Short mmCIF file of C-alpha atoms (C1' of nucleotides) in Angstrom, two decimals:
data_model
loop_
_atom_site.label_atom_id
_atom_site.label_comp_id
_atom_site.label_asym_id
_atom_site.label_seq_id
_atom_site.Cartn_x
_atom_site.Cartn_y
_atom_site.Cartn_z
CA MET A 274 -59.03 -53.42 -85.68
CA ASN A 275 -61.08 -55.82 -83.66
CA GLU A 276 -64.27 -56.32 -85.60
CA ASN A 277 -63.68 -60.04 -85.34
CA GLN A 278 -63.97 -60.21 -81.57
CA LEU A 279 -66.30 -62.84 -80.33
CA PHE A 280 -67.63 -60.71 -77.52
CA LYS A 281 -68.25 -57.01 -77.53
CA PRO A 282 -68.52 -54.97 -74.36
CA VAL A 283 -72.11 -54.46 -73.31
CA GLU A 284 -73.16 -50.97 -74.25
CA GLN A 285 -74.32 -49.25 -71.13
CA LYS A 286 -76.79 -46.85 -72.58
CA ARG A 287 -77.97 -43.85 -70.75
CA VAL A 288 -81.61 -42.99 -71.10
CA PHE A 289 -81.07 -39.50 -72.46
CA GLU A 290 -78.80 -40.92 -75.16
CA ASP A 291 -81.53 -43.22 -76.29
CA ILE A 292 -84.03 -40.39 -76.43
CA ALA A 293 -81.58 -38.13 -78.24
CA ASN A 294 -80.97 -40.85 -80.80
CA GLN A 295 -84.65 -41.41 -81.41
CA ILE A 296 -85.15 -37.72 -82.09
CA ARG A 297 -81.98 -37.56 -84.17
CA GLU A 298 -83.15 -40.45 -86.35
CA ALA A 299 -86.53 -38.83 -86.78
CA ILE A 300 -84.88 -35.65 -87.98
CA LEU A 301 -82.40 -37.33 -90.32
CA SER A 302 -85.13 -39.48 -91.82
CA LYS A 303 -87.20 -36.36 -92.42
CA LYS A 304 -90.03 -37.53 -90.21
CA LEU A 305 -89.38 -34.24 -88.51
CA LYS A 306 -88.74 -31.41 -90.93
CA ALA A 307 -86.78 -28.22 -90.42
CA GLN A 308 -88.64 -25.64 -88.39
CA ASP A 309 -90.96 -28.23 -86.91
CA ARG A 310 -91.62 -27.71 -83.25
CA LEU A 311 -91.17 -30.54 -80.82
CA PRO A 312 -93.50 -30.87 -77.84
CA SER A 313 -92.48 -28.96 -74.75
CA GLU A 314 -90.05 -30.51 -72.32
CA ARG A 315 -92.85 -31.35 -69.94
CA GLU A 316 -94.89 -33.06 -72.65
CA LEU A 317 -91.90 -35.00 -73.93
CA ALA A 318 -91.20 -36.14 -70.41
CA GLU A 319 -94.71 -37.58 -70.24
CA GLN A 320 -94.49 -39.22 -73.66
CA PHE A 321 -91.15 -40.86 -72.98
CA LYS A 322 -92.14 -41.64 -69.40
CA VAL A 323 -89.03 -40.04 -67.98
CA GLY A 324 -88.25 -37.00 -65.90
CA ARG A 325 -87.98 -33.59 -67.40
CA LEU A 326 -84.28 -33.45 -66.64
CA THR A 327 -83.63 -36.47 -68.83
CA ILE A 328 -85.40 -34.76 -71.71
CA ARG A 329 -83.34 -31.65 -71.10
CA GLU A 330 -80.10 -33.59 -71.31
CA ALA A 331 -81.20 -35.17 -74.55
CA LEU A 332 -82.11 -31.78 -75.99
CA ARG A 333 -78.81 -30.36 -74.81
CA THR A 334 -76.81 -32.86 -76.82
CA LEU A 335 -79.05 -32.38 -79.84
CA GLU A 336 -78.79 -28.63 -79.56
CA SER A 337 -75.02 -28.70 -79.24
CA LYS A 338 -74.82 -30.65 -82.48
CA GLY A 339 -77.19 -28.36 -84.35
CA PHE A 340 -80.11 -30.75 -84.66
CA VAL A 341 -82.48 -28.51 -82.76
CA LYS A 342 -82.67 -24.95 -81.58
CA VAL A 343 -84.29 -24.13 -78.29
CA LYS A 344 -86.34 -21.01 -77.66
CA LYS A 345 -87.73 -19.75 -74.43
CA GLY A 346 -91.12 -18.37 -73.56
CA SER A 347 -94.65 -18.99 -74.67
CA GLY A 348 -94.66 -20.59 -78.07
CA GLY A 349 -91.07 -21.59 -77.43
CA GLY A 350 -89.62 -25.06 -77.28
CA ALA A 351 -87.26 -27.12 -79.37
CA PHE A 352 -87.34 -26.54 -83.12
CA VAL A 353 -85.76 -28.77 -85.71
CA GLY A 354 -82.66 -27.08 -87.13
CA GLU A 355 -81.34 -27.02 -90.67
CA GLY A 356 -77.76 -27.73 -89.87
CA ASP A 357 -75.22 -25.24 -88.64
CA PRO A 358 -72.11 -25.16 -90.84
CA GLY A 359 -70.48 -22.54 -88.67
CA MET A 360 -70.77 -24.69 -85.60
CA VAL A 361 -69.50 -27.75 -87.45
CA ALA A 362 -66.55 -25.85 -88.88
CA SER A 363 -65.70 -24.64 -85.41
CA LEU A 364 -65.97 -28.13 -83.98
CA ILE A 365 -63.78 -29.52 -86.75
CA ILE A 366 -61.01 -27.13 -85.83
CA ASP A 367 -61.47 -27.75 -82.12
CA ASN A 368 -61.06 -31.46 -82.61
CA LEU A 369 -58.13 -31.18 -84.98
CA GLN A 370 -56.44 -28.96 -82.44
CA LEU A 371 -56.91 -31.62 -79.80
CA GLU A 372 -55.27 -34.06 -82.19
CA GLY A 373 -52.27 -31.83 -82.68
CA LEU A 374 -52.99 -29.73 -85.74
CA THR A 375 -50.21 -27.46 -87.02
CA GLY A 376 -50.29 -24.35 -89.19
CA ASP A 377 -48.27 -26.13 -91.84
CA GLN A 378 -50.92 -28.79 -92.16
CA ILE A 379 -53.56 -26.14 -92.63
CA THR A 380 -51.58 -24.47 -95.37
CA GLU A 381 -50.90 -27.78 -97.04
CA SER A 382 -54.51 -28.90 -97.02
CA ARG A 383 -55.66 -25.49 -98.16
CA ILE A 384 -53.42 -25.73 -101.18
CA THR A 385 -54.53 -29.25 -101.92
CA LEU A 386 -58.24 -28.58 -101.50
CA GLU A 387 -58.63 -25.09 -102.84
CA CYS A 388 -56.57 -25.73 -105.95
CA ALA A 389 -58.43 -28.91 -106.72
CA GLY A 390 -61.67 -27.12 -105.92
CA ILE A 391 -61.06 -24.60 -108.64
CA ARG A 392 -61.82 -27.34 -111.11
CA MET A 393 -65.24 -27.82 -109.53
CA ALA A 394 -65.85 -24.09 -109.41
CA ILE A 395 -65.06 -23.66 -113.08
CA LYS A 396 -67.25 -26.60 -113.95
CA ASN A 397 -70.24 -25.86 -111.77
CA ALA A 398 -70.35 -22.12 -111.20
CA GLY A 399 -73.21 -20.12 -112.63
CA MET A 400 -73.15 -16.44 -113.47
CA ASP A 401 -74.71 -15.58 -110.13
CA ASP A 402 -71.94 -17.35 -108.26
CA LEU A 403 -69.29 -15.41 -110.13
CA ASP A 404 -71.23 -12.21 -109.61
CA ARG A 405 -71.22 -12.73 -105.90
CA VAL A 406 -67.46 -13.19 -105.91
CA ALA A 407 -67.03 -10.06 -108.00
CA GLU A 408 -69.25 -8.09 -105.66
CA SER A 409 -67.30 -9.27 -102.66
CA ILE A 410 -64.02 -8.22 -104.23
CA GLU A 411 -65.50 -4.87 -105.15
CA ALA A 412 -66.74 -4.40 -101.59
CA THR A 413 -63.28 -5.24 -100.34
CA ARG A 414 -61.82 -2.38 -102.34
CA GLU A 415 -64.08 0.02 -100.49
CA ILE A 416 -62.59 -1.17 -97.25
CA LEU A 417 -58.96 -0.74 -98.23
CA LYS A 418 -58.55 2.21 -95.91
CA PRO A 419 -56.56 2.28 -92.68
CA GLU A 420 -59.59 3.15 -90.58
CA ARG A 421 -61.51 0.10 -91.72
CA ALA A 422 -58.66 -2.37 -91.48
CA GLY A 423 -60.53 -4.33 -88.84
CA GLU A 424 -63.06 -5.48 -91.37
CA ILE A 425 -60.57 -6.68 -93.93
CA LEU A 426 -59.90 -10.10 -92.48
CA ALA A 427 -63.55 -11.16 -92.72
CA LYS A 428 -63.59 -10.06 -96.35
CA MET A 429 -60.44 -11.97 -97.13
CA VAL A 430 -62.03 -15.11 -95.77
CA GLU A 431 -65.27 -14.39 -97.58
CA PHE A 432 -63.54 -14.58 -100.94
CA HIS A 433 -62.35 -18.11 -100.40
CA ILE A 434 -65.72 -19.24 -99.15
CA LEU A 435 -67.57 -17.69 -102.07
CA VAL A 436 -65.23 -19.38 -104.52
CA ALA A 437 -65.86 -22.65 -102.71
CA LYS A 438 -69.60 -22.08 -102.88
CA ALA A 439 -69.30 -21.64 -106.63
CA SER A 440 -68.53 -25.35 -106.74
CA HIS A 441 -72.04 -26.13 -105.52
CA ASN A 442 -70.53 -28.96 -103.54
CA LEU A 443 -71.68 -28.93 -99.93
CA PRO A 444 -68.95 -31.09 -98.39
CA TYR A 445 -66.25 -29.10 -100.11
CA VAL A 446 -67.72 -25.80 -98.95
CA LEU A 447 -67.81 -27.03 -95.38
CA PHE A 448 -64.22 -28.22 -95.51
CA VAL A 449 -62.93 -24.94 -96.88
CA ARG A 450 -64.98 -23.10 -94.32
CA SER A 451 -63.40 -25.04 -91.49
CA LEU A 452 -59.92 -24.38 -92.83
CA MET A 453 -60.73 -20.68 -92.96
CA GLU A 454 -62.05 -20.86 -89.42
CA TRP A 455 -58.56 -21.73 -88.30
CA GLY A 456 -57.16 -18.63 -89.95
CA LEU A 457 -59.79 -16.48 -88.30
CA ARG A 458 -58.87 -17.79 -84.88
CA MET A 459 -55.14 -17.47 -85.29
CA ARG A 460 -55.40 -13.96 -86.65
CA LYS A 461 -57.93 -12.52 -84.30
CA ASN A 462 -57.00 -8.88 -83.74
CA TRP A 463 -54.51 -9.03 -86.60
CA ILE A 464 -54.37 -5.86 -88.65
CA PRO A 465 -52.66 -6.45 -91.98
CA THR A 466 -50.40 -3.74 -93.32
CA ALA A 467 -51.38 -1.66 -96.33
CA GLU A 468 -49.06 -3.72 -98.52
CA GLU A 469 -50.53 -6.97 -97.30
CA GLN A 470 -54.02 -5.67 -97.95
CA ALA A 471 -53.11 -4.53 -101.43
CA TYR A 472 -51.48 -7.84 -102.22
CA SER A 473 -54.46 -9.82 -100.99
CA TYR A 474 -56.89 -7.69 -102.96
CA GLN A 475 -54.93 -7.92 -106.19
CA SER A 476 -54.34 -11.60 -105.70
CA HIS A 477 -58.02 -12.31 -105.23
CA LEU A 478 -58.86 -10.28 -108.28
CA ASP A 479 -56.37 -12.18 -110.41
CA ILE A 480 -57.64 -15.51 -109.22
CA PHE A 481 -61.21 -14.49 -109.88
CA ARG A 482 -60.41 -13.41 -113.42
CA SER A 483 -58.68 -16.68 -114.15
CA ILE A 484 -61.68 -18.58 -112.91
CA SER A 485 -64.06 -16.41 -114.89
CA SER A 486 -62.11 -17.06 -118.07
CA LYS A 487 -61.96 -20.74 -117.17
CA ASP A 488 -58.19 -20.74 -117.15
CA GLU A 489 -57.85 -23.64 -114.76
CA LYS A 490 -54.09 -23.92 -114.74
CA LYS A 491 -53.49 -20.27 -114.13
CA ALA A 492 -56.12 -20.04 -111.42
CA MET A 493 -54.64 -23.00 -109.60
CA ALA A 494 -51.13 -21.64 -109.82
CA LEU A 495 -52.24 -18.26 -108.55
CA MET A 496 -54.22 -19.80 -105.75
CA GLU A 497 -51.30 -21.90 -104.60
CA GLU A 498 -48.96 -18.96 -104.55
CA HIS A 499 -51.57 -16.88 -102.75
CA ILE A 500 -52.16 -19.42 -100.00
CA ILE A 501 -48.45 -19.94 -99.44
CA CYS A 502 -47.85 -16.24 -99.29
CA MET A 503 -50.73 -15.54 -96.92
CA GLY A 504 -49.70 -18.47 -94.78
CA SER A 505 -46.48 -16.72 -93.88
CA LEU A 506 -48.25 -13.53 -92.83
CA GLY A 507 -49.47 -12.44 -89.44
CA PRO A 508 -49.72 -14.50 -86.26
CA ASN A 509 -50.45 -17.50 -88.44
CA SER A 510 -46.81 -17.82 -89.33
CA ILE A 511 -46.10 -18.74 -85.74
CA LYS A 512 -46.69 -22.44 -85.49
CA MET A 513 -49.12 -23.76 -82.96
CA MET B 208 -73.24 -9.52 -93.32
CA ASN B 209 -73.84 -7.07 -90.52
CA GLU B 210 -70.52 -6.57 -88.87
CA ASN B 211 -71.06 -2.84 -89.20
CA GLN B 212 -73.97 -2.68 -86.81
CA LEU B 213 -73.65 -0.06 -84.15
CA PHE B 214 -75.46 -2.12 -81.57
CA LYS B 215 -75.36 -5.83 -81.15
CA PRO B 216 -78.17 -7.73 -79.49
CA VAL B 217 -77.47 -8.42 -75.87
CA GLU B 218 -76.23 -11.95 -75.66
CA GLN B 219 -78.57 -13.80 -73.41
CA LYS B 220 -76.16 -16.34 -72.14
CA ARG B 221 -77.24 -19.36 -70.32
CA VAL B 222 -75.16 -20.19 -67.31
CA PHE B 223 -74.26 -23.68 -68.45
CA GLU B 224 -72.99 -22.28 -71.76
CA ASP B 225 -70.68 -19.97 -69.93
CA ILE B 226 -69.34 -22.81 -67.82
CA ALA B 227 -68.97 -25.08 -70.83
CA ASN B 228 -67.02 -22.37 -72.61
CA GLN B 229 -64.70 -21.81 -69.69
CA ILE B 230 -63.87 -25.48 -69.58
CA ARG B 231 -63.59 -25.66 -73.37
CA GLU B 232 -61.12 -22.77 -73.41
CA ALA B 233 -59.10 -24.39 -70.66
CA ILE B 234 -58.86 -27.56 -72.70
CA LEU B 235 -58.02 -25.89 -76.00
CA SER B 236 -55.38 -23.74 -74.34
CA LYS B 237 -53.87 -26.87 -72.83
CA LYS B 238 -54.40 -25.70 -69.27
CA LEU B 239 -56.21 -28.98 -69.01
CA LYS B 240 -54.41 -31.81 -70.76
CA ALA B 241 -55.82 -34.98 -72.21
CA GLN B 242 -56.68 -37.58 -69.59
CA ASP B 243 -56.85 -34.97 -66.84
CA ARG B 244 -59.73 -35.48 -64.48
CA LEU B 245 -62.07 -32.63 -63.68
CA PRO B 246 -63.54 -32.32 -60.19
CA SER B 247 -66.74 -34.21 -59.57
CA GLU B 248 -70.04 -32.66 -60.52
CA ARG B 249 -70.75 -31.80 -56.91
CA GLU B 250 -67.40 -30.10 -56.45
CA LEU B 251 -67.74 -28.17 -59.70
CA ALA B 252 -71.16 -27.03 -58.60
CA GLU B 253 -69.63 -25.58 -55.48
CA GLN B 254 -66.74 -23.95 -57.30
CA PHE B 255 -68.94 -22.31 -59.92
CA LYS B 256 -71.59 -21.50 -57.31
CA VAL B 257 -74.34 -23.11 -59.34
CA GLY B 258 -76.56 -26.13 -59.00
CA ARG B 259 -75.36 -29.55 -59.96
CA LEU B 260 -77.84 -29.69 -62.79
CA THR B 261 -76.23 -26.69 -64.45
CA ILE B 262 -72.86 -28.39 -64.30
CA ARG B 263 -74.38 -31.49 -65.81
CA GLU B 264 -75.76 -29.58 -68.76
CA ALA B 265 -72.39 -28.00 -69.36
CA LEU B 266 -70.69 -31.39 -69.25
CA ARG B 267 -73.33 -32.82 -71.59
CA THR B 268 -72.54 -30.32 -74.30
CA LEU B 269 -68.81 -30.81 -73.81
CA GLU B 270 -69.20 -34.56 -73.90
CA SER B 271 -71.31 -34.49 -77.04
CA LYS B 272 -68.56 -32.55 -78.79
CA GLY B 273 -65.79 -34.83 -77.63
CA PHE B 274 -64.08 -32.46 -75.24
CA VAL B 275 -64.61 -34.68 -72.23
CA LYS B 276 -65.55 -38.24 -71.48
CA VAL B 277 -67.62 -39.08 -68.45
CA LYS B 278 -67.18 -42.18 -66.35
CA LYS B 279 -69.33 -43.43 -63.53
CA GLY B 280 -68.46 -44.79 -60.17
CA SER B 281 -65.76 -44.18 -57.61
CA GLY B 282 -62.77 -42.60 -59.29
CA GLY B 283 -65.08 -41.60 -62.11
CA GLY B 284 -65.91 -38.14 -63.29
CA ALA B 285 -65.23 -36.07 -66.38
CA PHE B 286 -61.93 -36.66 -68.14
CA VAL B 287 -60.43 -34.45 -70.80
CA GLY B 288 -60.71 -36.13 -74.21
CA GLU B 289 -58.25 -36.20 -77.09
CA GLY B 290 -60.68 -35.48 -79.84
CA ASP B 291 -62.98 -37.96 -81.48
CA PRO B 292 -62.59 -38.04 -85.27
CA GLY B 293 -65.28 -40.66 -85.65
CA MET B 294 -67.82 -38.51 -83.89
CA VAL B 295 -66.84 -35.45 -85.90
CA ALA B 296 -67.02 -37.34 -89.18
CA SER B 297 -70.46 -38.55 -88.23
CA LEU B 298 -71.57 -35.06 -87.27
CA ILE B 299 -70.26 -33.67 -90.53
CA ILE B 300 -72.40 -36.07 -92.51
CA ASP B 301 -75.41 -35.44 -90.29
CA ASN B 302 -75.19 -31.73 -90.87
CA LEU B 303 -74.56 -32.02 -94.58
CA GLN B 304 -77.59 -34.24 -94.84
CA LEU B 305 -79.67 -31.57 -93.12
CA GLU B 306 -78.41 -29.12 -95.70
CA GLY B 307 -79.44 -31.34 -98.57
CA LEU B 308 -76.43 -33.45 -99.44
CA THR B 309 -76.68 -35.70 -102.49
CA GLY B 310 -74.75 -38.79 -103.49
CA ASP B 311 -73.43 -37.03 -106.56
CA GLN B 312 -71.87 -34.36 -104.41
CA ILE B 313 -70.15 -37.01 -102.35
CA THR B 314 -68.74 -38.68 -105.43
CA GLU B 315 -67.62 -35.36 -106.84
CA SER B 316 -65.87 -34.23 -103.67
CA ARG B 317 -64.31 -37.64 -103.24
CA ILE B 318 -62.79 -37.40 -106.70
CA THR B 319 -61.60 -33.88 -106.06
CA LEU B 320 -60.13 -34.55 -102.63
CA GLU B 321 -58.76 -38.05 -102.96
CA CYS B 322 -57.07 -37.40 -106.28
CA ALA B 323 -55.50 -34.21 -105.02
CA GLY B 324 -54.60 -36.02 -101.81
CA ILE B 325 -52.53 -38.53 -103.70
CA ARG B 326 -49.99 -35.78 -104.23
CA MET B 327 -49.69 -35.32 -100.47
CA ALA B 328 -49.51 -39.04 -99.91
CA ILE B 329 -46.69 -39.47 -102.40
CA LYS B 330 -44.86 -36.54 -100.90
CA ASN B 331 -45.29 -37.29 -97.21
CA ALA B 332 -45.72 -41.03 -96.87
CA GLY B 333 -43.06 -43.02 -95.07
CA MET B 334 -42.37 -46.71 -95.57
CA ASP B 335 -44.51 -47.58 -92.55
CA ASP B 336 -47.50 -45.80 -94.05
CA LEU B 337 -47.17 -47.74 -97.28
CA ASP B 338 -46.66 -50.95 -95.36
CA ARG B 339 -49.92 -50.42 -93.54
CA VAL B 340 -51.76 -49.96 -96.82
CA ALA B 341 -50.13 -53.08 -98.24
CA GLU B 342 -51.08 -55.07 -95.17
CA SER B 343 -54.65 -53.89 -95.39
CA ILE B 344 -54.90 -54.93 -99.01
CA GLU B 345 -53.36 -58.28 -98.20
CA ALA B 346 -55.85 -58.77 -95.37
CA THR B 347 -58.64 -57.91 -97.77
CA ARG B 348 -57.62 -60.76 -100.05
CA GLU B 349 -58.13 -63.17 -97.19
CA ILE B 350 -61.68 -61.97 -96.89
CA LEU B 351 -62.60 -62.41 -100.53
CA LYS B 352 -64.84 -65.34 -99.76
CA PRO B 353 -68.60 -65.39 -99.91
CA GLU B 354 -68.95 -66.30 -96.25
CA ARG B 355 -67.00 -63.26 -95.13
CA ALA B 356 -68.63 -60.77 -97.45
CA GLY B 357 -70.00 -58.84 -94.49
CA GLU B 358 -66.54 -57.68 -93.55
CA ILE B 359 -65.56 -56.48 -96.97
CA LEU B 360 -67.15 -53.05 -96.81
CA ALA B 361 -65.16 -52.00 -93.77
CA LYS B 362 -61.97 -53.10 -95.52
CA MET B 363 -62.84 -51.17 -98.64
CA VAL B 364 -63.23 -48.04 -96.56
CA GLU B 365 -60.06 -48.77 -94.64
CA PHE B 366 -57.99 -48.58 -97.80
CA HIS B 367 -59.06 -45.03 -98.56
CA ILE B 368 -58.50 -43.91 -94.99
CA LEU B 369 -55.04 -45.47 -94.82
CA VAL B 370 -54.06 -43.77 -98.07
CA ALA B 371 -55.32 -40.52 -96.60
CA LYS B 372 -53.33 -41.07 -93.44
CA ALA B 373 -50.22 -41.50 -95.54
CA SER B 374 -50.50 -37.79 -96.24
CA HIS B 375 -49.84 -37.03 -92.57
CA ASN B 376 -52.30 -34.20 -92.91
CA LEU B 377 -54.89 -34.24 -90.13
CA PRO B 378 -57.57 -32.08 -91.75
CA TYR B 379 -57.42 -34.07 -94.95
CA VAL B 380 -57.69 -37.37 -93.11
CA LEU B 381 -60.75 -36.14 -91.28
CA PHE B 382 -62.39 -34.95 -94.47
CA VAL B 383 -61.84 -38.22 -96.26
CA ARG B 384 -63.06 -40.07 -93.23
CA SER B 385 -66.31 -38.13 -93.20
CA LEU B 386 -66.86 -38.78 -96.90
CA MET B 387 -66.34 -42.48 -96.28
CA GLU B 388 -68.77 -42.32 -93.40
CA TRP B 389 -71.47 -41.44 -95.88
CA GLY B 390 -70.71 -44.54 -97.91
CA LEU B 391 -70.84 -46.70 -94.82
CA ARG B 392 -74.28 -45.40 -93.95
CA MET B 393 -75.76 -45.71 -97.39
CA ARG B 394 -74.44 -49.21 -97.85
CA LYS B 395 -75.23 -50.67 -94.50
CA ASN B 396 -76.19 -54.29 -95.06
CA TRP B 397 -74.94 -54.12 -98.63
CA ILE B 398 -73.22 -57.30 -99.78
CA PRO B 399 -71.15 -56.70 -102.90
CA THR B 400 -71.10 -59.40 -105.55
CA ALA B 401 -68.00 -61.47 -106.19
CA GLU B 402 -67.24 -59.40 -109.28
CA GLU B 403 -67.57 -56.15 -107.37
CA GLN B 404 -65.30 -57.47 -104.66
CA ALA B 405 -62.71 -58.59 -107.17
CA TYR B 406 -62.81 -55.27 -108.96
CA SER B 407 -62.43 -53.31 -105.75
CA TYR B 408 -59.51 -55.44 -104.62
CA GLN B 409 -57.65 -55.20 -107.93
CA SER B 410 -58.38 -51.51 -108.17
CA HIS B 411 -56.99 -50.81 -104.71
CA LEU B 412 -53.92 -52.84 -105.51
CA ASP B 413 -53.28 -50.93 -108.71
CA ILE B 414 -53.69 -47.60 -106.99
CA PHE B 415 -51.36 -48.63 -104.22
CA ARG B 416 -48.68 -49.72 -106.66
CA SER B 417 -48.89 -46.44 -108.52
CA ILE B 418 -48.50 -44.54 -105.27
CA SER B 419 -45.59 -46.70 -104.19
CA SER B 420 -43.81 -46.03 -107.43
CA LYS B 421 -44.66 -42.35 -107.11
CA ASP B 422 -46.53 -42.36 -110.40
CA GLU B 423 -48.78 -39.46 -109.51
CA LYS B 424 -50.65 -39.19 -112.77
CA LYS B 425 -51.47 -42.84 -113.01
CA ALA B 426 -52.53 -43.06 -109.37
CA MET B 427 -54.84 -40.10 -109.76
CA ALA B 428 -56.39 -41.46 -112.93
CA LEU B 429 -56.95 -44.85 -111.36
CA MET B 430 -58.40 -43.31 -108.24
CA GLU B 431 -60.84 -41.22 -110.23
CA GLU B 432 -62.03 -44.15 -112.24
CA HIS B 433 -62.31 -46.24 -109.10
CA ILE B 434 -64.42 -43.70 -107.22
CA ILE B 435 -66.73 -43.18 -110.17
CA CYS B 436 -67.15 -46.88 -110.64
CA MET B 437 -67.78 -47.59 -106.98
CA GLY B 438 -70.17 -44.67 -106.81
CA SER B 439 -72.51 -46.41 -109.18
CA LEU B 440 -72.56 -49.60 -107.16
CA GLY B 441 -74.90 -50.71 -104.42
CA PRO B 442 -77.55 -48.67 -102.62
CA ASN B 443 -75.33 -45.65 -103.07
CA SER B 444 -76.34 -45.34 -106.67
CA ILE B 445 -79.82 -44.43 -105.55
CA LYS B 446 -79.77 -40.74 -104.88
CA MET B 447 -80.83 -39.46 -101.53
"C1'" DA C 44 -50.99 -67.11 -49.29
"C1'" DA C 45 -54.27 -66.59 -52.78
"C1'" DA C 46 -58.72 -66.16 -54.28
"C1'" DT C 47 -63.28 -65.03 -53.39
"C1'" DG C 48 -66.97 -62.38 -51.67
"C1'" DC C 49 -69.00 -58.61 -49.26
"C1'" DA C 50 -69.68 -53.94 -47.56
"C1'" DC C 51 -68.63 -49.17 -48.11
"C1'" DT C 52 -67.57 -44.99 -50.55
"C1'" DT C 53 -67.50 -42.16 -54.47
"C1'" DT C 54 -69.69 -40.50 -58.41
"C1'" DG C 55 -72.67 -40.11 -62.28
"C1'" DG C 56 -77.88 -40.99 -63.66
"C1'" DT C 57 -82.58 -40.06 -62.84
"C1'" DC C 58 -86.66 -38.21 -60.67
"C1'" DA C 59 -89.74 -34.79 -58.43
"C1'" DT C 60 -90.80 -30.26 -57.11
"C1'" DA C 61 -90.44 -25.60 -56.87
"C1'" DC C 62 -89.59 -21.05 -58.46
"C1'" DC C 63 -87.69 -17.58 -61.71
"C1'" DA C 64 -87.23 -15.16 -66.34
"C1'" DT C 65 -88.66 -14.63 -70.72
"C1'" DT C 66 -91.78 -14.52 -74.42
"C1'" DC C 67 -95.98 -14.37 -76.81
"C1'" DG C 68 -100.61 -13.39 -77.30
"C1'" DA C 69 -105.00 -12.17 -75.69
"C1'" DA C 70 -107.62 -9.13 -72.97
"C1'" DA C 71 -108.25 -4.66 -71.19
"C1'" DT C 72 -107.66 0.14 -71.70
"C1'" DT C 73 -107.24 4.43 -73.88
"C1'" DA D 270 -107.54 1.17 -83.74
"C1'" DA D 271 -103.48 1.42 -81.22
"C1'" DT D 272 -101.39 0.72 -76.94
"C1'" DT D 273 -100.76 -1.17 -72.61
"C1'" DT D 274 -101.25 -4.70 -69.36
"C1'" DC D 275 -101.42 -9.11 -67.67
"C1'" DG D 276 -101.38 -13.99 -67.65
"C1'" DA D 277 -100.22 -18.50 -69.45
"C1'" DA D 278 -96.68 -21.29 -71.58
"C1'" DT D 279 -92.02 -22.66 -71.58
"C1'" DG D 280 -87.23 -23.02 -70.83
"C1'" DG D 281 -83.50 -22.08 -66.99
"C1'" DT D 282 -81.88 -22.98 -62.44
"C1'" DA D 283 -81.82 -24.72 -57.66
"C1'" DT D 284 -82.58 -28.39 -54.02
"C1'" DG D 285 -82.94 -32.64 -52.33
"C1'" DA D 286 -83.40 -37.31 -52.73
"C1'" DC D 287 -82.48 -41.88 -54.21
"C1'" DC D 288 -80.59 -45.40 -57.53
"C1'" DA D 289 -76.80 -47.77 -60.08
"C1'" DA D 290 -72.32 -48.55 -61.18
"C1'" DA D 291 -67.40 -48.86 -60.18
"C1'" DG D 292 -63.52 -48.89 -57.49
"C1'" DT D 293 -61.36 -49.98 -52.71
"C1'" DG D 294 -60.36 -52.51 -48.96
"C1'" DC D 295 -61.39 -55.75 -45.51
"C1'" DA D 296 -63.04 -60.16 -44.11
"C1'" DT D 297 -63.88 -64.77 -45.25
"C1'" DT D 298 -62.96 -68.89 -47.38
"C1'" DT D 299 -60.19 -72.24 -49.60
#
DNA sequence: AAATGCACTTTGGTCATACCATTCGAAATT
DNA sequence: AATTTCGAATGGTATGACCAAAGTGCATTT
């Protein structure tokens, strides 16, 4: 690392970056709250003394990172966002893929995180959190029919996310969500067999019961086995 | 969730989004490799049959997400990126902050992840990985002087990231990196006392030795204590 | 021959203007 | 009062122009 360099390269800032940063800081420091509406592009252009295009480029970068949402028409404009976990999860996977992510790494980190996360879930979950998991599992049973097989994958993912949410730990939820995002991409159009569906359902149910009864060891063991097993199913088993 | 809807709202796509997605897909599917140069904005405008401005907006979103890097001047243009973990880590924290992240949640997820990660580190680390950690710790000792206190924070963070890298698990490294990013932000301009520095140094050394000798339990226990202790130090201890 | 300096070309950065499409709300109509 | 209509606000796109930076190569100087 070169933090000891005497000279650092001059940062050639672009105007729209500066504007984007000003707005970003205002949002992060809560000077602008969620749902607040920014002035229109034309007004911002006047205020910042730049062209409208420059404002647009700043808003584009902010929008793409979830800081604002842009709406058209009268009463439209840029509105301060509240974060977009889905977008971040997607971006996480995109970037990891650029770095050379493999399916094995996903499975390994899922085991590491989700097993460890069970401890947080058991510690922090309220009745409502567990209820939501139970409901989701119940809803999954309704779907265990050949003609609704297309919906099963989303439900499988939902279980893991709901368990993560039971931890009430935002970073952890986001991480799990991004790991699940990978599975969703790899298995697009994948229709699990009846056996695979039955296994997944039963496995989720067992894990849930262990968590409910606060049997940490058992829940972790079940989760590990479940992730390993699912990791070898479907298109996922083919390494990237 | 409403995946059962009969009709979905017509997706009002913006042209630049479509273009950005086409390029994004090309990059993710490796049709465009890292370092490849895209045609100039003017050429792209011709190819896509749109105005140059539209191309620019597409490139802006791609650039802000790390898919491309843009250089000026002759021989410049948009070049395919290789991912930007630093940017992603920063974005992760930004978004979590928008969702209402607290310092306690960071400490909790750090304990959960970094302790569990020790297992991966012990399992996957090669000699070179351990050497890098040892070097970093050694370099930290050189800095344990009042006049170089400003550099100490970066070194403290480096230790945790190097241990994470020893796991050879890309998602995990990124997650740890983002959690450390939070600490860096909260403690900007924080100068630890001599005692705090000494504690941190000794603590890192102990953890490293436990990992080297593959003493999983001890390493995890030390890491947990270390994270808790550090969590109560500096500006970090003030909740957000 | 090597180093310097200068002009030229390419390419992104910014501005200004114009026009379109959408959206919302107020006015007009029934 | 409900509905329809229309207009103003606002983002989306296109054109054209000019500036600034960065590389290239040639000419000049040493």
